[in-house]
């Protein structure tokens, strides 16, 4: 009986500590100046051909590898990305169309490994300490610095809706993500890790700026 | 306290399984690996009731020394795999993932580790005050081979879980379909590319496929032996094929033992069982080794067959290990020659011819021996 009491006390103490830390305050960065918030996580600036997304850092991938940059938190890959967001793939697709980007739609699940995504070029940067930092400066590939990730508006609207992964932006060419990087071909794998020295800490908010290179 | 002991070991083993699974990024990207924790708990409970309470096997009653050993050895292994910082991140991430929460990673890990250490201390104190006695050895092995209701139920539950996983877990479904297709088509290039795509984990996946094909008797194993040698050279390919075939043989052996003879008859037919019975009567402990040496006898049938005889596991493993060695080496030499090595090709051809001639001679000798035995039996009657 004594052991049961000890066990129950220990479990209770553990849950209390866990519950207490769960409500620790998390900083909000620059969201207001870009016009995004929890209730309005995406904003389109047609004049600048830019889309702003509010995201949250998932610290797991400041240490472990992934292939997902931004994923909707309710998607099946919602916990597998460097950045979580409330923005849905559909909303992001519509926003990119509004700023004049054209989808590539050249990849399917049956495409040959190494095939590169096409579509309008997108310059992706993270707002850190009120400064825009290019996405490739905040990421390592297989432990080495990334050069240019060459993000493209892949499209994949129908496939994304069917798969329900929630994928918004992927590091390597992807037949599901609305946008993905063309430098690394399809099926490149999980080799991308966020730089802890550059990105905010786990649980903090960060604005992502996606600029369509339209002419 | 027994409930706590079994439950704690279940959670501990489940967490270890989940952390090992996380290290495979392919798997980690597709499922919440924390689901390995309830699977671990279920597995430990089943082991305790069947192997511990029913069959009186000491490893399955999870005494404190066993638990401490698992904790220390696996803890060190995980530290080597992830490093301290990585392990703290991964434990926290694994726990918060199924809840879709943003609990602080390191603090979450510390809570989990503190609870695990506390559980271990409670177990240690309990063991010191009221030690769990070991079961005496010399259990009658015959008990293992009789039809046991618990054995049937447990084995059927595990098999049903495997079958259910095929329908409910999409990645498992794709894995089974893909592997079955490649083995059935004898597509060595597809199998090579598939194993290569797993990188560091390729040999582990190869071993899993070998176990999978062992359980499903109609699928050919030699293709996998060829591929292993093709990818990792004939020597290491042979080592991998030999050791994974041993694991496959153990799985079949225990499935048959768990189900009992009436069930096994339905799986591998009465005729095949009578054939195996006959060999067992004639050759005693050497039966498995003799049968493994003969390429015309199914590897899986022998494993299943041995499972419901009175044979113990160690002689079964020794017979299987020695018996499958020649064929494994020859097939690996063939596989190793596929990348253009002429010397290995020559050795493979010579080895293959020796294997065929040897098996034909062995078949003839066995047939003569059986005929003489029948004649002697007829004369006596």
Short mmCIF file of N, CA, C and O in Angstrom, two decimals, chain A residues 40-112:
data_model
loop_
_atom_site.label_atom_id
_atom_site.label_comp_id
_atom_site.label_asym_id
_atom_site.label_seq_id
_atom_site.Cartn_x
_atom_site.Cartn_y
_atom_site.Cartn_z
N UNK A 40 -5.39 35.68 -37.20
CA UNK A 40 -5.24 35.96 -38.63
C UNK A 40 -3.79 35.63 -39.03
O UNK A 40 -2.94 36.50 -39.14
N UNK A 41 -3.51 34.31 -39.22
CA UNK A 41 -2.11 33.88 -39.37
C UNK A 41 -1.50 34.13 -40.75
O UNK A 41 -0.33 33.86 -40.97
N UNK A 42 -2.30 34.64 -41.71
CA UNK A 42 -1.75 34.87 -43.06
C UNK A 42 -2.22 36.23 -43.57
O UNK A 42 -3.36 36.65 -43.33
N UNK A 43 -1.29 36.93 -44.27
CA UNK A 43 -1.66 38.22 -44.86
C UNK A 43 -0.99 38.34 -46.24
O UNK A 43 0.15 37.92 -46.42
N UNK A 44 -1.73 38.92 -47.16
CA UNK A 44 -1.22 39.08 -48.53
C UNK A 44 -0.92 40.55 -48.77
O UNK A 44 -1.75 41.41 -48.49
N UNK A 45 0.28 40.84 -49.29
CA UNK A 45 0.63 42.20 -49.69
C UNK A 45 0.82 42.17 -51.21
O UNK A 45 1.90 41.84 -51.72
N UNK A 46 -0.25 42.51 -51.93
CA UNK A 46 -0.23 42.38 -53.39
C UNK A 46 0.76 43.35 -54.03
O UNK A 46 1.40 43.02 -55.04
N UNK A 47 0.89 44.55 -53.44
CA UNK A 47 1.78 45.56 -54.02
C UNK A 47 3.23 45.07 -54.03
O UNK A 47 3.96 45.27 -55.00
N UNK A 48 3.62 44.39 -52.96
CA UNK A 48 5.01 43.89 -52.87
C UNK A 48 5.15 42.44 -53.34
O UNK A 48 6.25 41.88 -53.29
N UNK A 49 4.04 41.84 -53.77
CA UNK A 49 4.01 40.41 -54.16
C UNK A 49 4.50 39.53 -53.02
O UNK A 49 5.26 38.57 -53.22
N UNK A 50 4.08 39.86 -51.80
CA UNK A 50 4.54 39.11 -50.62
C UNK A 50 3.38 38.48 -49.84
O UNK A 50 2.29 39.04 -49.79
N UNK A 51 3.70 37.34 -49.22
CA UNK A 51 2.74 36.67 -48.33
C UNK A 51 3.42 36.54 -46.97
O UNK A 51 4.59 36.14 -46.90
N UNK A 52 2.71 36.90 -45.89
CA UNK A 52 3.27 36.79 -44.54
C UNK A 52 2.55 35.67 -43.78
O UNK A 52 1.31 35.61 -43.79
N UNK A 53 3.32 34.84 -43.13
CA UNK A 53 2.74 33.72 -42.38
C UNK A 53 3.22 33.77 -40.93
O UNK A 53 4.42 33.97 -40.68
N UNK A 54 2.31 33.57 -40.01
CA UNK A 54 2.73 33.45 -38.62
C UNK A 54 3.00 31.98 -38.31
O UNK A 54 2.17 31.11 -38.61
N UNK A 55 4.17 31.71 -37.73
CA UNK A 55 4.55 30.31 -37.44
C UNK A 55 5.08 30.19 -36.01
O UNK A 55 5.36 31.20 -35.36
N UNK A 56 5.23 28.96 -35.56
CA UNK A 56 5.81 28.69 -34.23
C UNK A 56 6.98 27.72 -34.42
O UNK A 56 6.85 26.73 -35.15
N UNK A 57 8.08 28.01 -33.75
CA UNK A 57 9.27 27.14 -33.87
C UNK A 57 9.03 25.81 -33.16
O UNK A 57 8.58 25.79 -32.02
N UNK A 58 9.34 24.71 -33.86
CA UNK A 58 9.33 23.39 -33.23
C UNK A 58 10.79 23.02 -32.96
O UNK A 58 11.53 22.63 -33.87
N UNK A 59 11.21 23.19 -31.69
CA UNK A 59 12.62 23.02 -31.32
C UNK A 59 13.18 21.63 -31.59
O UNK A 59 14.39 21.45 -31.63
N UNK A 60 12.30 20.66 -31.79
CA UNK A 60 12.77 19.30 -32.09
C UNK A 60 13.73 19.34 -33.28
O UNK A 60 14.77 18.69 -33.29
N UNK A 61 13.34 20.15 -34.29
CA UNK A 61 14.11 20.13 -35.54
C UNK A 61 15.21 21.20 -35.57
O UNK A 61 15.72 21.53 -36.63
N UNK A 62 15.53 21.73 -34.38
CA UNK A 62 16.77 22.50 -34.24
C UNK A 62 17.88 21.52 -33.86
O UNK A 62 19.04 21.89 -33.74
N UNK A 63 17.50 20.28 -33.66
CA UNK A 63 18.45 19.24 -33.24
C UNK A 63 18.36 17.99 -34.13
O UNK A 63 19.34 17.31 -34.36
N UNK A 64 17.14 17.70 -34.61
CA UNK A 64 16.90 16.50 -35.41
C UNK A 64 16.58 16.88 -36.86
O UNK A 64 16.14 18.00 -37.13
N UNK A 65 16.77 15.94 -37.81
CA UNK A 65 16.52 16.28 -39.22
C UNK A 65 15.04 16.15 -39.63
O UNK A 65 14.32 15.33 -39.08
N UNK A 66 14.65 16.96 -40.58
CA UNK A 66 13.30 16.88 -41.15
C UNK A 66 13.37 17.30 -42.62
O UNK A 66 14.43 17.72 -43.08
N UNK A 67 12.27 17.17 -43.35
CA UNK A 67 12.22 17.71 -44.71
C UNK A 67 11.10 18.74 -44.84
O UNK A 67 10.86 19.25 -45.92
N UNK A 68 10.41 19.01 -43.72
CA UNK A 68 9.27 19.93 -43.75
C UNK A 68 9.64 21.28 -43.13
O UNK A 68 10.10 21.32 -41.99
N UNK A 69 9.43 22.37 -43.88
CA UNK A 69 9.70 23.69 -43.32
C UNK A 69 8.47 24.17 -42.54
O UNK A 69 8.55 24.41 -41.34
N UNK A 70 7.33 24.32 -43.23
CA UNK A 70 6.12 24.80 -42.57
C UNK A 70 4.98 23.81 -42.83
O UNK A 70 4.72 23.44 -43.98
N UNK A 71 4.30 23.40 -41.77
CA UNK A 71 3.16 22.49 -41.91
C UNK A 71 2.01 22.99 -41.03
O UNK A 71 2.25 23.46 -39.90
N UNK A 72 0.81 22.89 -41.54
CA UNK A 72 -0.37 23.25 -40.75
C UNK A 72 -0.46 22.33 -39.53
O UNK A 72 -0.31 21.11 -39.66
N UNK A 73 -0.73 22.92 -38.37
CA UNK A 73 -0.67 22.15 -37.12
C UNK A 73 -1.71 21.03 -37.03
O UNK A 73 -1.56 20.11 -36.23
N UNK A 74 -2.76 21.11 -37.87
CA UNK A 74 -3.77 20.04 -37.82
C UNK A 74 -3.53 18.95 -38.86
O UNK A 74 -4.26 17.95 -38.90
N UNK A 75 -2.54 19.12 -39.71
CA UNK A 75 -2.24 18.11 -40.73
C UNK A 75 -1.56 16.90 -40.11
O UNK A 75 -1.07 16.97 -38.97
N UNK A 76 -1.52 15.78 -40.86
CA UNK A 76 -0.91 14.56 -40.31
C UNK A 76 0.60 14.75 -40.10
O UNK A 76 1.22 14.01 -39.34
N UNK A 77 1.21 15.73 -40.79
CA UNK A 77 2.63 16.03 -40.56
C UNK A 77 2.80 17.26 -39.66
O UNK A 77 3.88 17.85 -39.64
N UNK A 78 1.74 17.61 -38.94
CA UNK A 78 1.74 18.85 -38.15
C UNK A 78 2.81 18.92 -37.08
O UNK A 78 3.17 20.02 -36.65
N UNK A 79 3.33 17.77 -36.65
CA UNK A 79 4.37 17.80 -35.61
C UNK A 79 5.74 17.46 -36.18
O UNK A 79 6.70 17.28 -35.43
N UNK A 80 5.81 17.36 -37.52
CA UNK A 80 7.07 16.89 -38.13
C UNK A 80 7.87 18.00 -38.80
O UNK A 80 8.82 17.71 -39.53
N UNK A 81 7.47 19.26 -38.61
CA UNK A 81 8.12 20.35 -39.35
C UNK A 81 8.90 21.28 -38.43
O UNK A 81 8.64 21.34 -37.22
N UNK A 82 9.82 22.01 -39.04
CA UNK A 82 10.60 23.00 -38.29
C UNK A 82 9.70 24.11 -37.76
O UNK A 82 9.88 24.59 -36.65
N UNK A 83 8.68 24.49 -38.58
CA UNK A 83 7.75 25.55 -38.18
C UNK A 83 6.32 25.05 -38.27
O UNK A 83 5.94 24.45 -39.28
N UNK A 84 5.55 25.30 -37.22
CA UNK A 84 4.12 24.95 -37.23
C UNK A 84 3.32 26.21 -37.54
O UNK A 84 3.76 27.31 -37.20
N UNK A 85 2.17 26.05 -38.17
CA UNK A 85 1.35 27.23 -38.46
C UNK A 85 -0.14 26.88 -38.42
O UNK A 85 -0.50 25.71 -38.55
N UNK A 86 -0.95 27.94 -38.27
CA UNK A 86 -2.40 27.72 -38.35
C UNK A 86 -2.87 27.89 -39.80
O UNK A 86 -4.03 27.63 -40.12
N UNK A 87 -1.98 28.35 -40.67
CA UNK A 87 -2.33 28.56 -42.09
C UNK A 87 -2.53 27.20 -42.75
O UNK A 87 -1.71 26.29 -42.57
N UNK A 88 -3.61 27.07 -43.54
CA UNK A 88 -3.85 25.80 -44.23
C UNK A 88 -3.19 25.84 -45.61
O UNK A 88 -2.95 26.93 -46.16
N UNK A 89 -2.89 24.67 -46.18
CA UNK A 89 -2.31 24.65 -47.53
C UNK A 89 -3.19 25.41 -48.53
O UNK A 89 -2.68 26.12 -49.40
N UNK A 90 -4.49 25.27 -48.39
CA UNK A 90 -5.42 25.96 -49.31
C UNK A 90 -5.27 27.47 -49.22
O UNK A 90 -5.26 28.16 -50.25
N UNK A 91 -5.17 27.99 -48.00
CA UNK A 91 -5.01 29.44 -47.81
C UNK A 91 -3.71 29.92 -48.43
O UNK A 91 -3.66 30.98 -49.07
N UNK A 92 -2.66 29.15 -48.24
CA UNK A 92 -1.35 29.54 -48.79
C UNK A 92 -1.39 29.51 -50.32
O UNK A 92 -0.86 30.42 -50.99
N UNK A 93 -2.04 28.49 -50.86
CA UNK A 93 -2.17 28.37 -52.32
C UNK A 93 -2.89 29.60 -52.87
O UNK A 93 -2.42 30.24 -53.83
N UNK A 94 -4.02 29.95 -52.24
CA UNK A 94 -4.81 31.09 -52.71
C UNK A 94 -4.00 32.39 -52.60
O UNK A 94 -4.05 33.25 -53.50
N UNK A 95 -3.21 32.52 -51.50
CA UNK A 95 -2.42 33.73 -51.30
C UNK A 95 -1.36 33.88 -52.39
O UNK A 95 -1.14 34.98 -52.91
N UNK A 96 -0.72 32.78 -52.73
CA UNK A 96 0.32 32.84 -53.77
C UNK A 96 -0.29 33.19 -55.13
O UNK A 96 0.31 33.92 -55.93
N UNK A 97 -1.47 32.68 -55.40
CA UNK A 97 -2.17 33.03 -56.66
C UNK A 97 -2.45 34.54 -56.69
O UNK A 97 -2.31 35.19 -57.72
N UNK A 98 -2.84 35.07 -55.51
CA UNK A 98 -3.17 36.50 -55.43
C UNK A 98 -1.97 37.39 -55.74
O UNK A 98 -2.13 38.47 -56.29
N UNK A 99 -0.78 36.93 -55.35
CA UNK A 99 0.40 37.76 -55.61
C UNK A 99 1.01 37.47 -57.00
O UNK A 99 2.12 37.91 -57.30
N UNK A 100 0.29 36.70 -57.80
CA UNK A 100 0.68 36.51 -59.20
C UNK A 100 1.57 35.32 -59.48
O UNK A 100 2.08 35.17 -60.60
N UNK A 101 1.78 34.44 -58.49
CA UNK A 101 2.63 33.26 -58.71
C UNK A 101 1.87 32.19 -59.50
O UNK A 101 0.65 32.09 -59.40
N UNK A 102 2.63 31.43 -60.32
CA UNK A 102 2.00 30.36 -61.11
C UNK A 102 2.51 29.00 -60.66
O UNK A 102 3.73 28.80 -60.53
N UNK A 103 1.58 28.03 -60.44
CA UNK A 103 2.00 26.70 -59.94
C UNK A 103 2.70 25.86 -61.02
O UNK A 103 2.33 25.94 -62.19
N UNK A 104 3.69 25.05 -60.58
CA UNK A 104 4.40 24.17 -61.52
C UNK A 104 3.61 22.91 -61.82
O UNK A 104 3.51 22.49 -62.97
N UNK A 105 3.05 22.29 -60.80
CA UNK A 105 2.25 21.06 -60.94
C UNK A 105 2.96 19.99 -61.79
O UNK A 105 2.32 19.33 -62.61
N UNK A 106 4.24 19.83 -61.64
CA UNK A 106 4.98 18.87 -62.47
C UNK A 106 5.38 17.60 -61.74
O UNK A 106 5.96 16.70 -62.32
N UNK A 107 5.06 17.54 -60.45
CA UNK A 107 5.47 16.35 -59.67
C UNK A 107 4.26 15.53 -59.23
O UNK A 107 3.23 16.10 -58.84
N UNK A 108 4.43 14.19 -59.25
CA UNK A 108 3.41 13.31 -58.64
C UNK A 108 4.16 12.32 -57.76
O UNK A 108 5.40 12.26 -57.81
N UNK A 109 3.40 11.53 -57.01
CA UNK A 109 4.05 10.55 -56.12
C UNK A 109 4.82 9.51 -56.92
O UNK A 109 5.72 8.85 -56.39
N UNK A 110 4.47 9.38 -58.23
CA UNK A 110 5.15 8.37 -59.06
C UNK A 110 6.33 8.96 -59.83
O UNK A 110 6.97 8.24 -60.62
N UNK A 111 6.60 10.25 -59.64
CA UNK A 111 7.72 10.87 -60.36
C UNK A 111 9.03 10.20 -59.95
O UNK A 111 9.16 9.65 -58.85
N UNK A 112 10.00 10.28 -60.87
CA UNK A 112 11.30 9.66 -60.62
C UNK A 112 12.03 10.41 -59.50
O UNK A 112 11.97 11.64 -59.44
#
